[in-house]
């Protein structure tokens, strides 16, 4: 099979041409250590290399498994994070949340951050890596925490991003006061139909009761106890949820603001705890 045929294998299964080309590049890089530069320089792929890519592309189309689970890593804000089907694959939208957190941390010289529902640890690790803050990431899933621990080790920042098994705040003590709480919680309303790729991701990381609002409500309600005066709360938002989450936050937080993503969707909300 040729590389063109492998691209066609992907597009025939409903993947767009651009996406398919991108994915073949990812497979070549990951499994054959063959980069675009090698292609430009005219290095030829061996039969075996093409066979590996073909096999992985077949695996990709058989069940529409996300490419990140096949290669076992996902790119997020300049780093490659280990991902397995136990964790959500980091999304581009989440960069808006993390960038806002980084800006606030730097402007206010913030020291400690709590990341609720850390999953792969992509948020906790990126903040710890790019700021002076120490981040505690918590998750209810031991399998997710194993992945987060591998990521923090990979980045070599074990003492700056630390992890703990906790169902939301259940294992956080009230004397552990944070400057910032951040979360990209599960926010998809139960029963929503999802793209085939998304059905491979952990349900526990995707779905929330109360029309997707369950975790926003709980975290907004509990976070004031764990935040220093004027501490910050930041969330990623699901589509159509901003007005509800803003109403929760307005009760306990000041200056609640919303940031839109590139598609014009309200994607991030943040506010400051009342003094
Ligand atoms: N915090 C992780 C992320 O943003 C996991 C989020 C989740 O599983 N809901 O990717």
Short mmCIF file of N, CA and C and ligand atoms in Angstrom, two decimals, residues 76 83 86-91 94-95 97-98 115-124 138-139 144 182-187 201-207 215 236, ligand 1:
data_model
loop_
_atom_site.label_atom_id
_atom_site.label_comp_id
_atom_site.label_asym_id
_atom_site.label_seq_id
_atom_site.Cartn_x
_atom_site.Cartn_y
_atom_site.Cartn_z
N UNK A 76 -0.50 19.18 23.75
CA UNK A 76 -1.25 20.22 24.46
C UNK A 76 -0.29 21.33 24.89
N UNK A 83 -1.66 9.73 26.93
CA UNK A 83 -3.10 9.52 27.11
C UNK A 83 -3.43 8.04 26.89
N UNK A 86 -8.33 5.79 29.66
CA UNK A 86 -8.76 6.15 31.02
C UNK A 86 -8.85 7.66 31.21
N UNK A 87 -8.34 8.42 30.24
CA UNK A 87 -8.39 9.88 30.40
C UNK A 87 -8.94 10.55 29.15
N UNK A 88 -9.54 11.72 29.37
CA UNK A 88 -10.00 12.54 28.27
C UNK A 88 -8.78 13.02 27.45
N UNK A 89 -8.95 13.13 26.16
CA UNK A 89 -7.88 13.68 25.31
C UNK A 89 -7.93 15.22 25.44
N UNK A 90 -6.81 15.86 25.76
CA UNK A 90 -6.83 17.33 25.88
C UNK A 90 -7.33 17.98 24.60
N UNK A 91 -8.16 19.01 24.77
CA UNK A 91 -8.76 19.71 23.62
C UNK A 91 -8.12 21.08 23.44
N UNK A 94 -9.32 23.90 25.71
CA UNK A 94 -8.82 23.94 27.09
C UNK A 94 -7.59 24.85 27.21
N UNK A 95 -6.95 25.10 26.07
CA UNK A 95 -5.81 26.04 26.09
C UNK A 95 -6.26 27.44 26.51
N UNK A 97 -8.61 28.14 28.66
CA UNK A 97 -8.73 28.08 30.12
C UNK A 97 -7.36 28.17 30.78
N UNK A 98 -6.43 27.37 30.29
CA UNK A 98 -5.10 27.30 30.92
C UNK A 98 -4.34 28.62 30.71
N UNK A 115 -6.50 21.76 40.91
CA UNK A 115 -7.13 21.38 39.63
C UNK A 115 -8.06 20.20 39.90
N UNK A 116 -9.35 20.43 39.75
CA UNK A 116 -10.34 19.39 40.08
C UNK A 116 -10.71 18.59 38.84
N UNK A 117 -10.58 17.25 38.92
CA UNK A 117 -10.85 16.38 37.78
C UNK A 117 -9.69 16.48 36.80
N UNK A 118 -8.52 16.19 37.32
CA UNK A 118 -7.28 16.48 36.57
C UNK A 118 -7.08 15.58 35.35
N UNK A 119 -7.66 14.37 35.38
CA UNK A 119 -7.55 13.46 34.22
C UNK A 119 -6.10 13.15 33.88
N UNK A 120 -5.70 13.47 32.65
CA UNK A 120 -4.30 13.24 32.22
C UNK A 120 -3.32 14.14 32.96
N UNK A 121 -3.85 15.13 33.68
CA UNK A 121 -2.97 16.09 34.36
C UNK A 121 -2.51 17.20 33.45
N UNK A 122 -3.11 17.31 32.27
CA UNK A 122 -2.61 18.30 31.30
C UNK A 122 -2.72 19.73 31.83
N UNK A 123 -3.79 20.03 32.55
CA UNK A 123 -3.95 21.39 33.08
C UNK A 123 -2.94 21.62 34.20
N UNK A 124 -2.92 20.69 35.16
CA UNK A 124 -2.02 20.84 36.33
C UNK A 124 -0.56 20.93 35.88
N UNK A 138 -6.53 16.71 41.53
CA UNK A 138 -7.29 15.62 42.14
C UNK A 138 -8.21 14.98 41.11
N UNK A 139 -8.47 13.69 41.33
CA UNK A 139 -9.39 12.97 40.45
C UNK A 139 -9.99 11.82 41.23
N UNK A 144 -6.95 7.27 35.99
CA UNK A 144 -6.57 8.57 35.43
C UNK A 144 -5.34 9.10 36.17
N UNK A 182 -9.25 25.51 39.63
CA UNK A 182 -9.51 25.44 38.19
C UNK A 182 -10.12 24.06 37.89
N UNK A 183 -11.02 24.02 36.93
CA UNK A 183 -11.58 22.72 36.56
C UNK A 183 -12.14 22.75 35.14
N UNK A 184 -11.86 21.64 34.45
CA UNK A 184 -12.56 21.36 33.19
C UNK A 184 -13.40 20.13 33.50
N UNK A 185 -14.55 20.33 34.13
CA UNK A 185 -15.29 19.17 34.64
C UNK A 185 -16.04 18.44 33.53
N UNK A 186 -16.52 17.24 33.80
CA UNK A 186 -17.42 16.61 32.83
C UNK A 186 -18.63 17.53 32.68
N UNK A 187 -19.04 17.82 31.44
CA UNK A 187 -20.16 18.77 31.30
C UNK A 187 -21.16 18.42 30.20
N UNK A 201 -13.82 7.75 24.80
CA UNK A 201 -13.28 8.45 25.98
C UNK A 201 -14.10 8.03 27.21
N UNK A 202 -13.50 8.15 28.41
CA UNK A 202 -14.19 7.65 29.62
C UNK A 202 -15.49 8.42 29.88
N UNK A 203 -16.57 7.67 30.07
CA UNK A 203 -17.88 8.32 30.29
C UNK A 203 -17.83 9.21 31.53
N UNK A 204 -17.09 8.74 32.51
CA UNK A 204 -16.98 9.48 33.77
C UNK A 204 -16.34 10.87 33.58
N UNK A 205 -15.57 11.03 32.50
CA UNK A 205 -14.92 12.31 32.23
C UNK A 205 -15.78 13.21 31.34
N UNK A 206 -16.81 12.61 30.72
CA UNK A 206 -17.62 13.36 29.75
C UNK A 206 -18.94 13.86 30.31
N UNK A 207 -19.67 12.94 30.93
CA UNK A 207 -21.08 13.22 31.24
C UNK A 207 -21.30 13.77 32.65
N UNK A 215 -21.46 19.32 38.16
CA UNK A 215 -20.15 19.60 38.77
C UNK A 215 -19.91 21.09 38.94
N UNK A 236 -13.80 25.57 32.46
CA UNK A 236 -14.18 25.47 31.05
C UNK A 236 -15.68 25.22 31.01
N1 LIG B 1 -8.65 18.12 33.24
C1 LIG B 1 -8.57 17.21 32.14
C2 LIG B 1 -8.60 17.96 30.82
O1 LIG B 1 -8.93 19.10 30.75
C3 LIG B 1 -9.70 16.19 32.21
C4 LIG B 1 -11.06 16.81 32.10
C5 LIG B 1 -12.16 15.77 32.20
O2 LIG B 1 -11.88 14.57 32.22
N2 LIG B 1 -13.38 16.23 32.24
O3 LIG B 1 -8.28 17.41 29.81
#
